[in-house]
Coordinates of C-alpha atoms in Angstrom, one line a residue:
Chain C
M24 CA -93.4 187.4 -92.9
T25 CA -94.3 187.4 -89.2
N26 CA -96.4 184.6 -88.0
A27 CA -99.8 185.5 -86.5
V28 CA -99.2 183.5 -83.4
E29 CA -96.1 181.7 -82.0
I30 CA -96.6 179.7 -78.9
G31 CA -93.4 178.1 -77.5
N32 CA -93.4 175.5 -74.8
V33 CA -96.3 177.1 -72.9
S34 CA -97.5 175.6 -69.6
F35 CA -100.3 176.9 -67.5
T36 CA -101.4 175.9 -64.0
F37 CA -104.7 176.9 -62.4
L38 CA -105.4 176.1 -58.8
E39 CA -102.7 173.4 -58.8
Q40 CA -104.1 171.7 -61.8
T41 CA -102.1 171.6 -65.0
V42 CA -104.3 173.0 -67.7
L43 CA -101.7 173.3 -70.5
E44 CA -98.4 171.4 -70.6
D45 CA -95.6 172.2 -73.0
V46 CA -97.8 173.4 -75.8
S47 CA -96.0 174.7 -78.9
L48 CA -98.1 176.0 -81.9
T49 CA -97.4 178.3 -84.8
I50 CA -100.2 179.9 -86.7
E51 CA -99.4 181.6 -89.9
E52 CA -101.0 184.6 -91.4
K53 CA -104.3 183.8 -93.0
D54 CA -104.4 180.3 -91.5
F55 CA -107.9 179.1 -90.6
I56 CA -107.4 176.7 -87.7
A57 CA -109.7 174.9 -85.4
I58 CA -108.4 174.0 -81.9
I59 CA -110.4 170.9 -81.0
G60 CA -110.5 169.1 -77.7
P61 CA -112.7 168.0 -74.9
N62 CA -114.3 170.4 -72.4
G63 CA -111.7 171.3 -69.8
G64 CA -108.9 170.4 -72.2
G65 CA -107.4 173.9 -72.1
K66 CA -108.8 175.4 -75.3
S67 CA -110.3 178.5 -73.9
T68 CA -107.3 178.9 -71.6
L69 CA -105.0 178.8 -74.7
L70 CA -107.2 181.4 -76.3
K71 CA -107.0 183.7 -73.3
I72 CA -103.3 183.3 -73.2
I73 CA -103.1 184.4 -76.9
L74 CA -105.4 187.4 -76.0
G75 CA -103.1 188.3 -73.1
L76 CA -105.9 187.8 -70.5
L77 CA -103.9 185.1 -68.8
K78 CA -100.1 184.8 -68.5
P79 CA -98.5 181.4 -69.0
D80 CA -96.4 180.0 -66.1
K81 CA -93.8 178.8 -68.6
G82 CA -93.1 179.4 -72.2
E83 CA -93.4 182.3 -74.6
V84 CA -96.3 183.7 -76.6
K85 CA -95.9 186.1 -79.5
V86 CA -98.7 187.6 -81.5
F87 CA -97.4 189.2 -84.7
G88 CA -94.0 189.2 -83.1
R89 CA -95.2 191.2 -80.1
K90 CA -96.3 190.5 -76.6
P91 CA -100.0 189.6 -76.6
Q92 CA -100.9 192.7 -74.6
N93 CA -99.2 194.9 -77.2
A94 CA -100.9 193.2 -80.2
R95 CA -104.5 194.0 -79.1
D96 CA -105.0 196.4 -82.0
L97 CA -104.5 193.5 -84.4
V98 CA -106.8 191.0 -82.6
G99 CA -110.5 190.5 -82.8
Y100 CA -112.3 188.3 -80.2
L101 CA -115.6 186.5 -80.3
P102 CA -116.3 185.3 -76.8
Q103 CA -118.8 182.6 -75.8
Y104 CA -121.9 184.5 -75.5
T105 CA -123.2 182.9 -72.4
H106 CA -121.8 185.5 -70.1
F107 CA -124.0 188.4 -71.3
D108 CA -127.0 190.0 -69.7
P109 CA -129.3 189.9 -72.7
D110 CA -131.4 192.6 -71.0
F111 CA -128.6 195.1 -71.0
P112 CA -129.7 198.5 -72.2
I113 CA -127.6 198.7 -75.4
N114 CA -128.4 198.5 -79.1
V115 CA -126.6 196.7 -81.9
Y116 CA -124.7 199.8 -83.1
Q117 CA -123.3 200.7 -79.6
T118 CA -122.3 197.0 -79.0
V119 CA -120.2 197.0 -82.2
L120 CA -118.8 200.4 -81.5
M121 CA -117.1 198.9 -78.4
G122 CA -114.9 197.1 -80.8
R123 CA -113.4 200.5 -81.8
Y124 CA -112.4 201.5 -78.3
H125 CA -109.1 203.5 -78.4
G126 CA -108.3 204.3 -74.8
L127 CA -109.2 206.4 -71.9
L128 CA -111.0 209.7 -72.7
K129 CA -110.7 209.2 -76.4
K130 CA -113.8 209.9 -78.4
Y131 CA -115.1 207.7 -81.2
T132 CA -114.6 209.4 -84.6
S133 CA -116.4 209.4 -87.9
E134 CA -113.9 206.8 -89.0
D135 CA -115.0 204.6 -86.2
E136 CA -118.6 205.1 -87.2
R137 CA -117.8 204.0 -90.8
M138 CA -115.9 200.9 -89.6
V139 CA -118.9 199.9 -87.4
L140 CA -121.3 200.3 -90.3
Q141 CA -119.0 198.4 -92.6
A142 CA -118.6 195.6 -90.0
L143 CA -122.4 195.4 -89.7
K144 CA -122.7 195.2 -93.4
D145 CA -120.1 192.4 -93.5
V146 CA -122.3 190.3 -91.3
D147 CA -125.6 191.4 -92.9
M148 CA -126.9 193.1 -89.8
L149 CA -126.9 196.7 -91.0
D150 CA -130.7 196.8 -90.9
Y151 CA -130.7 196.0 -87.2
Q152 CA -128.3 198.7 -86.0
D153 CA -130.9 200.4 -83.8
R154 CA -132.3 197.2 -82.3
Q155 CA -131.8 196.5 -78.6
I156 CA -129.8 193.3 -78.2
S157 CA -132.5 191.4 -76.2
R158 CA -134.6 191.5 -79.4
L159 CA -132.1 189.5 -81.4
S160 CA -132.0 185.7 -82.0
G161 CA -129.0 183.7 -81.0
G162 CA -127.7 183.7 -84.5
Q163 CA -128.2 187.4 -85.0
M164 CA -126.5 188.2 -81.7
Q165 CA -123.5 186.1 -82.7
R166 CA -123.2 188.1 -86.0
V167 CA -123.3 191.3 -84.0
L168 CA -120.5 190.0 -81.8
I169 CA -118.5 189.0 -84.9
A170 CA -119.1 192.5 -86.2
R171 CA -117.8 193.9 -82.9
A172 CA -114.6 191.8 -83.4
L173 CA -114.4 192.8 -87.1
A174 CA -114.8 196.5 -86.4
R175 CA -111.2 196.5 -85.1
Q176 CA -110.1 195.3 -88.6
P177 CA -108.2 192.5 -87.0
K178 CA -105.4 190.5 -88.6
L179 CA -106.2 187.7 -86.2
L180 CA -109.8 186.6 -85.2
L181 CA -110.2 184.4 -82.2
M182 CA -113.6 182.6 -81.7
D183 CA -114.5 180.7 -78.6
E184 CA -117.0 177.9 -79.3
P185 CA -118.9 179.8 -82.0
M186 CA -121.1 176.8 -82.6
A187 CA -122.4 176.5 -79.1
S188 CA -124.8 179.4 -79.2
I189 CA -126.4 179.0 -82.6
D190 CA -129.0 176.8 -84.2
P191 CA -127.7 174.1 -86.6
E192 CA -129.3 175.9 -89.5
M193 CA -127.3 179.0 -88.6
Q194 CA -124.0 177.1 -89.0
D195 CA -124.0 177.4 -92.8
A196 CA -124.4 181.1 -92.6
F197 CA -121.5 181.2 -90.1
Y198 CA -119.2 179.2 -92.3
K199 CA -120.1 181.3 -95.4
L200 CA -119.0 184.3 -93.4
T201 CA -115.7 182.7 -92.3
S202 CA -115.0 181.7 -95.9
R203 CA -115.4 185.3 -96.9
L204 CA -113.1 186.5 -94.2
K205 CA -110.5 183.8 -94.9
N206 CA -108.2 185.8 -97.1
K207 CA -108.2 188.8 -94.9
M208 CA -107.0 187.5 -91.6
A209 CA -105.9 184.5 -89.6
M210 CA -108.7 182.8 -87.8
I211 CA -108.6 180.5 -84.7
L212 CA -111.8 178.7 -83.8
V213 CA -112.1 176.7 -80.6
S214 CA -114.6 173.8 -80.5
H215 CA -115.2 170.7 -78.5
D216 CA -116.9 169.2 -81.6
V217 CA -114.7 167.8 -84.3
G218 CA -117.5 166.8 -86.6
T219 CA -118.6 169.7 -88.8
V220 CA -115.8 172.0 -88.0
S221 CA -113.1 170.0 -89.7
M222 CA -114.8 170.2 -93.1
H223 CA -114.5 174.0 -93.1
V224 CA -111.1 174.8 -91.6
D225 CA -107.7 174.4 -93.2
K226 CA -105.9 173.1 -90.2
I227 CA -106.6 171.4 -87.0
A228 CA -104.9 171.3 -83.6
C229 CA -106.0 168.7 -81.2
L230 CA -105.6 169.9 -77.6
N231 CA -106.1 168.1 -74.4
R232 CA -103.7 169.6 -71.9
R233 CA -100.9 168.7 -74.4
L234 CA -101.0 169.4 -78.1
F235 CA -101.6 166.0 -79.8
Y236 CA -101.7 167.0 -83.4
H237 CA -101.3 170.1 -85.5
G238 CA -101.5 170.1 -89.3
P239 CA -103.5 170.5 -92.4
A240 CA -107.0 169.1 -92.1
E241 CA -107.0 167.3 -95.5
E242 CA -103.7 165.6 -94.9
A243 CA -104.7 164.5 -91.5
G244 CA -105.5 160.9 -92.3
D245 CA -102.9 159.0 -90.2
G246 CA -102.2 161.9 -87.9
L247 CA -105.9 162.1 -87.0
E248 CA -105.9 158.4 -86.5
K249 CA -103.2 159.0 -83.9
I250 CA -105.0 161.8 -82.1
Y251 CA -108.1 159.8 -82.2
H252 CA -106.3 157.1 -80.5
C253 CA -104.6 159.4 -78.0
S254 CA -107.9 160.9 -77.0
I255 CA -110.4 158.4 -78.2
D256 CA -112.4 158.5 -75.0
L257 CA -112.1 162.3 -74.8
I258 CA -113.5 163.2 -78.2
S259 CA -116.2 160.6 -78.2
H260 CA -118.7 162.1 -80.6
G261 CA -118.4 163.0 -84.2
V262 CA -116.7 160.9 -86.9
P263 CA -113.8 163.1 -87.8
H264 CA -112.1 160.4 -89.8
R265 CA -114.8 160.1 -92.4
M266 CA -115.6 163.7 -92.5
L267 CA -112.0 164.5 -93.4
R268 CA -111.7 161.9 -96.1
K269 CA -114.8 163.4 -97.7
H270 CA -113.1 166.8 -97.6
Chain T
M29 CA -151.9 222.8 -48.7
F30 CA -148.4 224.0 -49.5
E31 CA -147.8 225.9 -46.3
F32 CA -144.9 223.5 -45.5
L33 CA -142.9 225.2 -48.2
Q34 CA -142.6 228.3 -45.9
Y35 CA -140.4 226.3 -43.5
E36 CA -136.7 226.7 -44.3
F37 CA -136.0 223.1 -43.3
M38 CA -138.6 222.0 -45.9
Q39 CA -137.0 224.1 -48.6
R40 CA -133.7 222.5 -47.8
A41 CA -135.3 219.1 -47.8
F42 CA -136.6 219.7 -51.3
I43 CA -133.2 220.8 -52.6
A44 CA -131.8 217.7 -51.0
A45 CA -134.4 215.6 -52.8
V46 CA -133.2 217.0 -56.1
L47 CA -129.5 216.5 -55.2
V48 CA -129.9 212.9 -54.2
S49 CA -131.9 212.1 -57.3
V50 CA -129.1 213.2 -59.5
A51 CA -126.7 210.8 -57.8
C52 CA -129.4 208.1 -57.9
G53 CA -130.0 208.6 -61.7
A54 CA -126.4 208.8 -62.7
V55 CA -124.9 206.1 -60.5
G56 CA -127.9 204.0 -59.7
T57 CA -128.2 203.2 -63.4
Y58 CA -124.8 201.5 -63.3
V59 CA -125.6 199.8 -60.0
V60 CA -128.6 198.2 -61.6
I61 CA -127.3 197.3 -65.1
K62 CA -124.0 196.0 -63.8
R63 CA -125.9 194.0 -61.2
I64 CA -123.9 195.2 -58.2
V65 CA -126.8 196.2 -55.9
S66 CA -125.8 194.0 -53.0
L67 CA -122.2 195.1 -53.4
S68 CA -123.3 198.7 -53.2
G69 CA -125.4 197.8 -50.2
A70 CA -122.3 196.6 -48.5
I71 CA -120.4 199.8 -49.2
S72 CA -123.3 201.8 -47.9
H73 CA -123.3 199.9 -44.6
A74 CA -119.6 200.2 -44.4
A75 CA -119.9 203.9 -44.8
F76 CA -121.3 204.0 -41.3
G77 CA -117.8 203.4 -40.1
G78 CA -117.0 206.8 -41.5
V79 CA -119.9 208.4 -39.8
G80 CA -118.6 207.0 -36.5
L81 CA -115.2 208.2 -37.2
G82 CA -116.6 211.7 -37.9
Y83 CA -118.2 211.7 -34.4
F84 CA -115.0 210.5 -32.9
L85 CA -112.9 213.2 -34.5
G86 CA -115.5 215.9 -34.1
V87 CA -115.9 216.6 -37.8
N88 CA -119.0 216.5 -39.9
P89 CA -119.8 212.8 -40.2
V90 CA -120.9 213.1 -43.8
L91 CA -117.4 214.5 -44.6
A92 CA -115.7 211.7 -42.7
A93 CA -117.8 209.2 -44.6
I94 CA -116.2 210.2 -47.9
P95 CA -112.7 208.7 -47.5
F96 CA -114.1 205.8 -45.5
S97 CA -116.6 204.7 -48.0
I98 CA -114.1 205.1 -50.9
L99 CA -111.7 202.9 -48.9
A100 CA -114.5 200.4 -48.5
A101 CA -115.3 200.5 -52.2
I102 CA -111.7 200.1 -53.2
S103 CA -111.2 197.1 -50.9
M104 CA -114.3 195.5 -52.4
G105 CA -112.8 196.1 -55.8
A106 CA -109.5 194.5 -54.7
V107 CA -111.4 191.5 -53.5
R108 CA -113.2 191.2 -56.9
E109 CA -109.9 190.9 -58.6
K110 CA -108.9 188.0 -56.4
V111 CA -110.4 184.7 -57.2
K112 CA -109.9 183.0 -53.9
I113 CA -112.5 184.8 -51.8
S114 CA -116.1 184.8 -53.1
Q115 CA -117.6 188.2 -53.6
D116 CA -120.7 187.1 -51.8
T117 CA -118.6 186.4 -48.6
A118 CA -116.6 189.6 -49.0
I119 CA -119.9 191.6 -49.2
G120 CA -121.1 190.1 -45.9
I121 CA -117.9 190.8 -44.1
L122 CA -117.5 194.4 -45.3
W123 CA -121.1 195.1 -44.5
S124 CA -120.8 194.2 -40.8
V125 CA -117.2 195.3 -40.2
G126 CA -118.0 198.8 -41.4
M127 CA -121.0 199.1 -39.1
A128 CA -119.1 197.5 -36.2
L129 CA -116.3 200.1 -36.6
G130 CA -118.8 202.9 -36.6
I131 CA -120.4 201.7 -33.4
L132 CA -117.0 201.4 -31.7
F133 CA -115.9 204.9 -32.8
I134 CA -119.1 206.2 -31.3
N135 CA -118.5 204.2 -28.1
L136 CA -115.1 205.7 -27.7
K137 CA -116.5 209.2 -27.9
S138 CA -118.3 208.8 -24.5
G139 CA -121.1 206.8 -25.9
F140 CA -124.0 209.2 -26.7
A141 CA -124.7 210.3 -30.2
P142 CA -128.0 212.3 -30.3
D143 CA -128.6 212.3 -34.1
L144 CA -127.2 208.8 -34.7
F145 CA -130.6 207.7 -35.9
S146 CA -130.5 210.2 -38.8
Y147 CA -127.4 208.6 -40.2
L148 CA -128.8 205.1 -39.9
F149 CA -132.3 205.7 -41.2
G150 CA -132.0 209.2 -42.7
S151 CA -133.7 212.5 -41.8
I152 CA -134.1 214.7 -44.8
I153 CA -135.6 217.5 -42.7
T154 CA -132.4 217.9 -40.6
V155 CA -130.2 218.4 -43.7
S156 CA -128.1 221.5 -43.0
N157 CA -126.8 224.1 -45.4
S158 CA -123.3 222.7 -45.2
D159 CA -124.7 219.2 -46.0
L160 CA -126.3 220.7 -49.1
Y161 CA -123.0 222.1 -50.2
I162 CA -121.3 218.8 -49.7
M163 CA -124.0 217.1 -51.7
L164 CA -123.8 219.6 -54.5
I165 CA -120.1 219.4 -54.9
L166 CA -120.2 215.6 -54.8
D167 CA -123.0 215.6 -57.4
I168 CA -120.9 217.8 -59.7
I169 CA -117.9 215.4 -59.3
I170 CA -120.2 212.4 -59.9
L171 CA -121.7 213.9 -63.1
L172 CA -118.2 214.8 -64.5
I173 CA -116.8 211.4 -63.9
V174 CA -120.0 209.7 -65.4
L175 CA -119.7 211.9 -68.4
L176 CA -116.0 211.5 -69.0
F177 CA -115.8 207.8 -68.5
R178 CA -119.2 206.8 -70.0
N179 CA -117.7 204.5 -72.7
E180 CA -115.5 202.8 -70.1
F181 CA -118.3 202.3 -67.7
I182 CA -120.6 200.9 -70.3
G183 CA -117.8 198.6 -71.4
V184 CA -117.1 197.1 -68.1
S185 CA -120.8 196.8 -67.3
F186 CA -121.6 195.0 -70.5
D187 CA -118.6 192.8 -71.2
E188 CA -115.6 193.0 -69.0
E189 CA -113.6 190.4 -70.8
F190 CA -114.0 192.0 -74.2
S191 CA -113.3 195.4 -72.8
Q192 CA -110.0 194.1 -71.5
V193 CA -109.2 192.6 -74.9
V194 CA -109.7 196.0 -76.6
G195 CA -107.3 197.5 -74.1
L196 CA -109.6 199.0 -71.6
H197 CA -108.1 199.1 -68.0
T198 CA -110.9 197.2 -66.5
T199 CA -109.4 197.0 -63.0
F200 CA -109.0 200.8 -62.8
I201 CA -112.4 201.4 -64.3
N202 CA -114.1 199.0 -61.9
M203 CA -112.4 200.7 -59.0
L204 CA -113.5 204.1 -60.3
L205 CA -117.1 203.0 -60.6
L206 CA -117.1 201.6 -57.1
A207 CA -115.5 204.9 -55.8
L208 CA -118.3 206.7 -57.6
I209 CA -120.9 204.5 -55.9
A210 CA -119.2 205.4 -52.6
L211 CA -119.5 209.1 -53.4
S212 CA -123.2 208.8 -54.2
I213 CA -123.7 206.9 -51.0
V214 CA -122.3 209.9 -49.1
V215 CA -124.7 212.1 -51.0
L216 CA -127.6 209.9 -49.8
I217 CA -126.6 209.3 -46.2
K218 CA -128.3 212.3 -44.7
V219 CA -131.5 211.7 -46.6
V220 CA -132.2 208.0 -46.1
G221 CA -129.4 206.7 -43.9
V222 CA -126.9 204.0 -44.6
I223 CA -129.4 201.2 -43.9
L224 CA -132.1 202.3 -46.3
L225 CA -130.2 204.1 -49.0
I226 CA -129.6 201.1 -51.3
A227 CA -133.3 201.4 -52.2
L228 CA -132.7 204.9 -53.6
L229 CA -129.8 203.7 -55.8
A230 CA -131.6 200.7 -57.1
I231 CA -135.3 201.5 -57.4
P232 CA -135.5 204.5 -59.6
A233 CA -133.1 202.9 -62.1
A234 CA -135.0 199.6 -61.9
I235 CA -138.3 201.3 -62.7
A236 CA -136.7 203.3 -65.5
K237 CA -135.1 200.2 -67.0
Q238 CA -138.5 198.8 -67.9
Y239 CA -139.2 201.8 -70.2
T240 CA -136.0 202.5 -72.0
Y241 CA -133.0 200.7 -73.4
N242 CA -130.9 203.8 -73.9
I243 CA -128.5 204.4 -71.0
R244 CA -128.6 208.2 -71.2
K245 CA -132.4 208.2 -71.2
L246 CA -132.3 205.7 -68.4
M247 CA -130.2 208.1 -66.3
I248 CA -132.5 211.0 -67.0
L249 CA -135.7 209.1 -66.4
S250 CA -134.3 207.7 -63.1
T251 CA -133.4 211.1 -61.9
I252 CA -136.8 212.5 -62.7
L253 CA -138.4 209.5 -61.0
G254 CA -136.1 210.1 -58.0
V255 CA -137.2 213.7 -57.7
I256 CA -140.9 212.8 -57.9
L257 CA -140.8 209.9 -55.5
T258 CA -138.5 211.4 -53.0
T259 CA -140.6 214.6 -52.9
L260 CA -143.8 212.5 -52.6
G261 CA -142.3 210.6 -49.7
L262 CA -141.1 213.7 -48.0
V263 CA -144.6 215.4 -48.2
L264 CA -146.3 212.2 -47.0
S265 CA -143.9 211.9 -44.1
F266 CA -144.6 215.5 -43.2
I267 CA -148.3 215.3 -43.4
F268 CA -148.6 212.0 -41.5
N269 CA -145.6 212.7 -39.2
L270 CA -143.7 209.7 -40.2
S271 CA -140.0 209.0 -40.5
S272 CA -138.9 210.5 -43.8
G273 CA -136.3 208.0 -44.9
A274 CA -138.6 205.0 -44.4
T275 CA -141.5 206.8 -46.1
I276 CA -139.4 207.6 -49.1
V277 CA -138.2 204.0 -49.4
L278 CA -141.8 202.6 -49.2
V279 CA -143.1 205.2 -51.7
M280 CA -140.4 204.0 -54.1
A281 CA -141.1 200.3 -53.5
A282 CA -144.8 201.0 -54.1
A283 CA -143.9 202.8 -57.4
F284 CA -141.8 199.9 -58.4
L285 CA -144.6 197.4 -57.9
L286 CA -147.0 199.6 -59.7
S287 CA -144.7 200.0 -62.7
Y288 CA -144.1 196.3 -62.8
Y289 CA -147.7 195.5 -63.0
I290 CA -148.4 198.3 -65.6
Q291 CA -145.6 196.9 -67.7
D292 CA -147.0 193.4 -67.6

């Protein structure tokens, strides 16, 4: 069985600042893992390296045994949604259709159409397919963007700070969705908040330039204590220890 | 009332109004929704370098502006890919360097350029038949590219990062879009001139954007608005004996204000 992601001794420097240092991480098929760390700790950079948007200075990255750029048909991506123009003239259906892009001059097929509708159904947004995106709430927009990622039928779903853009009451709906997707694909979620996330994911990786801990969330007792020590002033909010015991 | 239609130059001017509106509708839509109005403005000013080069070489300045503005567009695109220079700075530099080159080229050719003003501020009534042919051919190329690459253009305009993740060649598509803007700028040069033409790329699409969220309808609506407003400006400039380029721009600006208040 090929692992979803294999990161070996990856380092990344940006503008003479070391963002990632000697990070090694293996993510198995159907893992649900949260990469947790402070802002500026290199989480999004690591995500972009897995996506093939950035190339590491050192080390190796394999996605399903391939180079990241060659594994794009297996990968779905939910970006932070802050970089959108909400006023952009596009509706929900067209937004999700982008997830089915095949290449230059290739038309979308009826198969693509079916996948888009299926993805919209998966996130309960089928009724909104004709709606312009500016008329969606934050939570609805996020579900549309998840549908766009799912429309590719990915084997690996990468989510960048999915909690940042939605109301607390939407978080339940989000985790319900991820628990439905859990058996279909590997999922990596990036978050700066260890609190609620750790109750829902299977594994946790703690990243602050270096990888401090990687392992199952429920067995994380001592390990988490250690990370918590390592980066106690970095992850200052949330009470991960107690949350995890409860889990 | 319509006696001006008898003049051949007025007939040509009306054809020119339609031809520019097609370029405005198809390309101006992307200029507005991708928020690259000032970048496009820089390319249009830089195109003046091509006009000057045309004078210097003794070829039709509009033709000479084609490779020149495409070059300007591609160098802008190359700058966008580099993180170290801010786009804002690059816009300012390209803007003035292009114009400076144009002026030097004209200087080199014994200084005097009788219809220089028409390339700076436009003169729709001096559009020649060969200008119309150039505009027509460029319009056809523009429409073909817009049609063929519509999914790609929408992708890079809406979400460049995601487009790249799904395997879209964003660098190439961005360059192509900028080259397309360069071509539409060439279509517009004779009508409103390099200094004023950004208004024609931006305003019809900006008005249309208030009334539709469908990109295809947006393009069609901006084209129709372009035809109406350019023609209105042309007629007003003829009746009151005003500079046509400036009149067209002010008519468009007035229409924009009006539509804005109606919408509110």
